């Protein structure tokens, strides 16, 4: 009997000395990924086959796209604060794709498209004609994203400030002037008389150029050329728009003459002329501002006077 009691006592002592093992808690992340993809387009103008014009769309490149997910939506039974923001820009065709963190229950995502500045173009037979600068508005859309799935989110932005280039009324303005060349003049007295650089002689049959800042058809700079008459006079008939036309705030021009190889001569009153050293009369420019339909911009005198001797 005593032996049995001893065995039971030893067994109880062994169990009482054994440590209780604790189960370690390992947190698991129940989130995954979703892909938000889509295409951003902008408005363009195309012929509709009935001698009129209609609107279409093309891909808008370089537009910033943002996806915002609140952490409280990503971790719904937590005290998580703030948000995850993912950003990208559209490619040359207007496409984009963003990989974001989501969960199995679905997260609320805000997809925003930034506004941008571009041109309202015209597409004729597949050829794009660059249009006027325009402001394109942004947009915000909401989606529920579930991990392992993708969401297609597209956006088309319309121009908000540009005039339709196909409705622009085109007129004509006239720019006139004369071209001359300046030589030395010697007084009628002794050969040592003072020489002054003040006599301008008309140049006939010389090409003169005019760069017009915004041609209403090309919507970019257009260069005109003309030739002076026997008296050195020239005339340009410039295609332009009426003053106040949207998108045409500065219809300006630059008249210019290229470098010319010649001699800088000395003139002696009343009619004698002494051939001078050879060299180059340098390019000269003259600005003319505010050229609109019906304007006549006259008395534009442009002369060769800067000379570089050989």
XYZ file of C-alpha atoms in Angstrom:
310
model
C 0.000 0.000 0.000
C 2.778 2.427 0.837
C 4.460 1.595 -2.466
C 1.363 2.560 -4.479
C 1.056 5.867 -2.655
C 4.714 6.629 -3.429
C 4.224 6.010 -7.211
C 1.161 8.283 -7.309
C 3.043 11.025 -5.487
C 5.956 10.897 -7.933
C 3.605 11.031 -10.930
C 1.804 14.079 -9.532
C 5.111 15.813 -8.890
C 6.247 15.206 -12.480
C 3.084 16.779 -13.951
C 3.229 19.714 -11.583
C 6.771 20.574 -12.700
C 6.036 20.518 -16.492
C 5.775 24.057 -18.091
C 2.634 25.049 -19.972
C 3.452 25.702 -23.688
C 2.074 28.987 -25.229
C 0.785 29.178 -28.816
C 2.473 31.998 -30.762
C 0.103 34.368 -32.729
C 1.228 35.021 -36.294
C -0.557 37.925 -38.004
C -1.502 37.358 -41.675
C -1.989 39.953 -44.381
C -5.347 39.354 -46.078
C -4.689 41.950 -48.772
C -3.778 41.396 -52.402
C -3.493 43.387 -55.625
C -5.871 44.808 -58.178
C -5.098 46.531 -61.474
C -6.828 49.710 -62.572
C -6.454 50.286 -66.298
C -8.101 52.379 -68.951
C -7.781 54.948 -71.696
C -7.907 58.740 -71.547
C -9.091 60.480 -74.711
C -9.551 64.068 -75.800
C -11.888 65.755 -78.230
C -10.928 66.278 -81.890
C -12.831 67.560 -84.919
C -13.406 65.510 -88.089
C -15.420 65.936 -91.347
C -18.799 64.217 -91.115
C -19.186 63.566 -94.856
C -21.901 66.196 -95.276
C -19.704 69.283 -95.669
C -19.901 69.863 -91.929
C -17.843 68.884 -88.913
C -18.415 66.640 -85.916
C -16.543 65.674 -82.781
C -14.513 62.524 -82.268
C -11.756 61.445 -79.873
C -8.084 60.474 -79.869
C -5.810 59.197 -77.106
C -4.472 61.891 -74.773
C -0.800 61.408 -73.913
C 0.907 62.455 -70.679
C -2.240 62.832 -68.553
C -1.719 62.136 -64.852
C -3.972 59.487 -63.269
C -4.235 58.930 -59.485
C -5.852 56.103 -57.509
C -6.568 56.831 -53.831
C -7.529 54.077 -51.334
C -8.265 54.858 -47.701
C -6.526 52.568 -45.217
C -9.785 52.230 -43.237
C -11.295 50.585 -46.342
C -8.240 48.399 -46.910
C -8.183 47.295 -43.216
C -11.889 47.596 -42.251
C -11.663 46.308 -38.624
C -8.718 48.438 -37.605
C -7.887 51.961 -36.528
C -5.788 52.556 -39.653
C -5.782 56.141 -40.847
C -4.627 57.935 -43.968
C -4.630 56.652 -47.528
C -2.473 55.021 -50.174
C -2.110 57.076 -53.362
C -0.866 55.523 -56.619
C -0.022 57.655 -59.684
C 0.961 57.206 -63.312
C 0.671 59.030 -66.657
C -0.916 57.910 -69.905
C 1.271 56.656 -72.741
C 1.374 58.028 -76.296
C -1.992 56.373 -77.068
C -3.677 57.526 -73.860
C -3.511 54.135 -72.124
C -2.565 53.619 -68.470
C -2.390 50.830 -65.879
C -1.811 50.998 -62.092
C -1.359 48.075 -59.676
C -2.826 48.845 -56.231
C -3.331 47.027 -52.935
C -6.876 45.761 -52.253
C -8.621 43.011 -50.258
C -11.092 40.144 -50.688
C -14.082 42.128 -49.467
C -13.438 45.013 -51.859
C -12.006 48.477 -51.217
C -13.430 51.841 -52.217
C -11.086 53.513 -54.702
C -11.168 57.051 -56.058
C -9.715 57.355 -59.579
C -8.914 60.943 -60.575
C -7.774 62.329 -63.919
C -5.908 65.629 -63.834
C -6.975 68.458 -66.121
C -4.475 69.337 -68.843
C -3.629 71.828 -71.578
C -3.496 70.541 -75.133
C -4.694 71.517 -78.618
C -8.121 71.037 -80.180
C -6.979 69.306 -83.367
C -8.665 68.526 -86.668
C -8.246 65.096 -88.312
C -8.770 64.992 -92.088
C -8.345 61.636 -93.854
C -6.216 60.384 -90.995
C -3.942 63.447 -91.022
C -3.916 65.546 -87.852
C -3.887 69.315 -88.197
C -2.733 70.912 -84.950
C -5.397 73.215 -83.559
C -5.748 75.987 -81.034
C -4.577 75.637 -77.456
C -7.396 74.466 -75.202
C -8.059 73.613 -71.578
C -9.281 70.071 -70.875
C -11.041 69.475 -67.561
C -10.293 66.698 -65.065
C -12.606 64.054 -63.622
C -13.066 61.773 -60.584
C -14.672 58.318 -60.645
C -15.223 55.756 -57.862
C -14.840 51.997 -58.109
C -14.886 48.970 -55.759
C -11.692 46.968 -56.218
C -11.422 43.294 -55.251
C -8.048 41.613 -55.026
C -7.157 39.463 -57.979
C -9.458 41.411 -60.271
C -8.957 44.383 -62.579
C -11.135 47.410 -63.258
C -11.504 49.307 -66.550
C -11.882 53.055 -65.997
C -11.907 55.278 -69.095
C -12.317 59.028 -69.410
C -12.915 61.387 -72.338
C -12.132 65.070 -71.809
C -13.713 67.838 -73.885
C -12.087 71.161 -74.752
C -13.539 74.005 -72.707
C -11.930 77.226 -73.997
C -10.775 76.838 -77.612
C -12.668 78.098 -80.619
C -13.551 75.593 -83.332
C -10.896 76.284 -86.006
C -13.284 75.231 -88.766
C -15.690 78.048 -87.903
C -13.075 80.817 -87.983
C -13.823 83.592 -90.467
C -10.721 84.392 -92.475
C -10.049 87.785 -94.042
C -7.139 89.758 -95.470
C -4.863 92.522 -94.230
C -2.338 94.502 -96.267
C 1.223 95.281 -95.221
C 3.228 97.697 -97.403
C 6.623 99.351 -97.218
C 9.881 99.925 -99.015
C 13.383 98.489 -99.076
C 16.546 100.547 -99.301
C 20.293 100.389 -98.822
C 22.374 103.010 -97.033
C 25.718 104.270 -98.396
C 28.267 106.916 -97.439
C 27.831 110.445 -98.803
C 30.707 112.874 -99.394
C 30.235 116.621 -99.418
C 30.674 118.632 -102.662
C 33.782 120.471 -101.482
C 37.309 119.099 -101.083
C 37.978 115.401 -101.262
C 38.629 115.461 -97.548
C 35.081 116.563 -96.776
C 33.329 114.674 -93.994
C 31.693 111.414 -95.046
C 28.341 110.587 -93.456
C 26.377 107.363 -93.549
C 22.978 108.818 -94.353
C 21.930 108.229 -97.941
C 19.331 105.530 -98.632
C 18.873 104.193 -102.149
C 15.835 102.144 -103.115
C 16.528 98.511 -103.981
C 14.517 97.111 -106.885
C 13.796 93.461 -107.657
C 14.845 92.196 -104.213
C 13.012 89.468 -102.240
C 11.468 90.535 -98.905
C 10.066 88.087 -96.338
C 7.235 88.335 -93.812
C 6.756 85.798 -90.981
C 3.153 85.923 -89.735
C 2.743 84.627 -86.173
C -0.494 82.611 -86.498
C -1.964 81.778 -89.861
C -5.689 80.959 -89.384
C -5.451 77.864 -91.603
C -2.101 76.441 -90.517
C -2.536 77.671 -86.915
C 1.200 78.271 -86.834
C 3.726 80.679 -88.359
C 3.421 81.261 -92.102
C 6.151 82.878 -94.207
C 5.209 85.162 -97.117
C 7.583 86.398 -99.837
C 7.331 89.238 -102.314
C 9.642 91.197 -104.634
C 10.231 94.938 -104.601
C 9.225 97.020 -107.623
C 11.383 99.551 -109.488
C 11.026 102.007 -106.598
C 11.912 99.477 -103.911
C 8.295 99.175 -102.714
C 6.645 95.926 -101.580
C 3.165 94.686 -100.655
C 2.025 91.654 -98.645
C -1.594 90.415 -98.595
C -1.870 88.469 -95.346
C -4.622 85.977 -94.428
C -5.803 86.745 -90.911
C -8.891 86.996 -88.689
C -11.039 89.769 -87.283
C -9.842 91.489 -84.134
C -11.216 89.790 -81.017
C -11.368 86.286 -82.522
C -10.874 83.709 -79.775
C -7.390 82.177 -79.773
C -5.862 84.940 -81.924
C -4.778 87.539 -79.408
C -1.477 88.532 -81.030
C -1.553 88.626 -84.827
C 1.936 89.984 -85.337
C 4.488 89.814 -88.136
C 8.210 90.212 -88.703
C 9.404 91.656 -92.003
C 12.981 90.668 -92.781
C 15.652 90.816 -95.457
C 18.468 88.247 -95.664
C 22.206 88.901 -95.793
C 23.281 90.497 -99.067
C 26.732 90.494 -100.669
C 27.524 93.972 -101.998
C 29.938 96.908 -101.786
C 29.477 99.852 -99.462
C 29.871 102.757 -101.843
C 30.474 106.457 -101.430
C 28.086 108.860 -103.131
C 29.148 112.366 -104.114
C 26.441 114.887 -104.874
C 24.818 115.271 -107.189
C 25.275 111.949 -109.011
C 28.781 110.484 -108.881
C 29.399 107.197 -107.084
C 32.626 105.577 -105.946
C 32.624 101.804 -105.524
C 33.629 100.828 -102.001
C 34.985 97.765 -100.273
C 33.131 94.474 -100.724
C 31.418 92.699 -97.862
C 28.002 91.725 -96.528
C 25.055 93.918 -95.606
C 23.602 92.011 -92.677
C 20.101 90.640 -92.209
C 17.616 93.214 -90.895
C 14.203 92.716 -89.256
C 11.213 94.958 -88.606
C 8.212 94.132 -86.424
C 4.575 94.916 -87.314
C 1.917 94.277 -84.655
C -1.849 93.848 -84.632
C -2.577 92.600 -88.150
C -6.316 91.848 -88.441
C -8.896 91.625 -91.222
C -9.220 94.893 -93.123
C -6.080 96.501 -91.684
C -3.607 98.352 -93.909
C -0.195 98.564 -92.288
C 1.794 100.972 -94.438
C 5.060 102.952 -94.234
C 7.144 99.978 -93.139
C 10.651 101.056 -94.116
C 13.341 98.420 -93.883
C 16.928 99.154 -94.917
C 20.310 97.500 -95.231
C 22.608 99.544 -93.016
C 24.745 97.136 -90.982
C 27.816 96.215 -93.058
C 30.585 93.704 -92.445
C 33.597 94.320 -94.682
C 35.503 91.381 -96.218
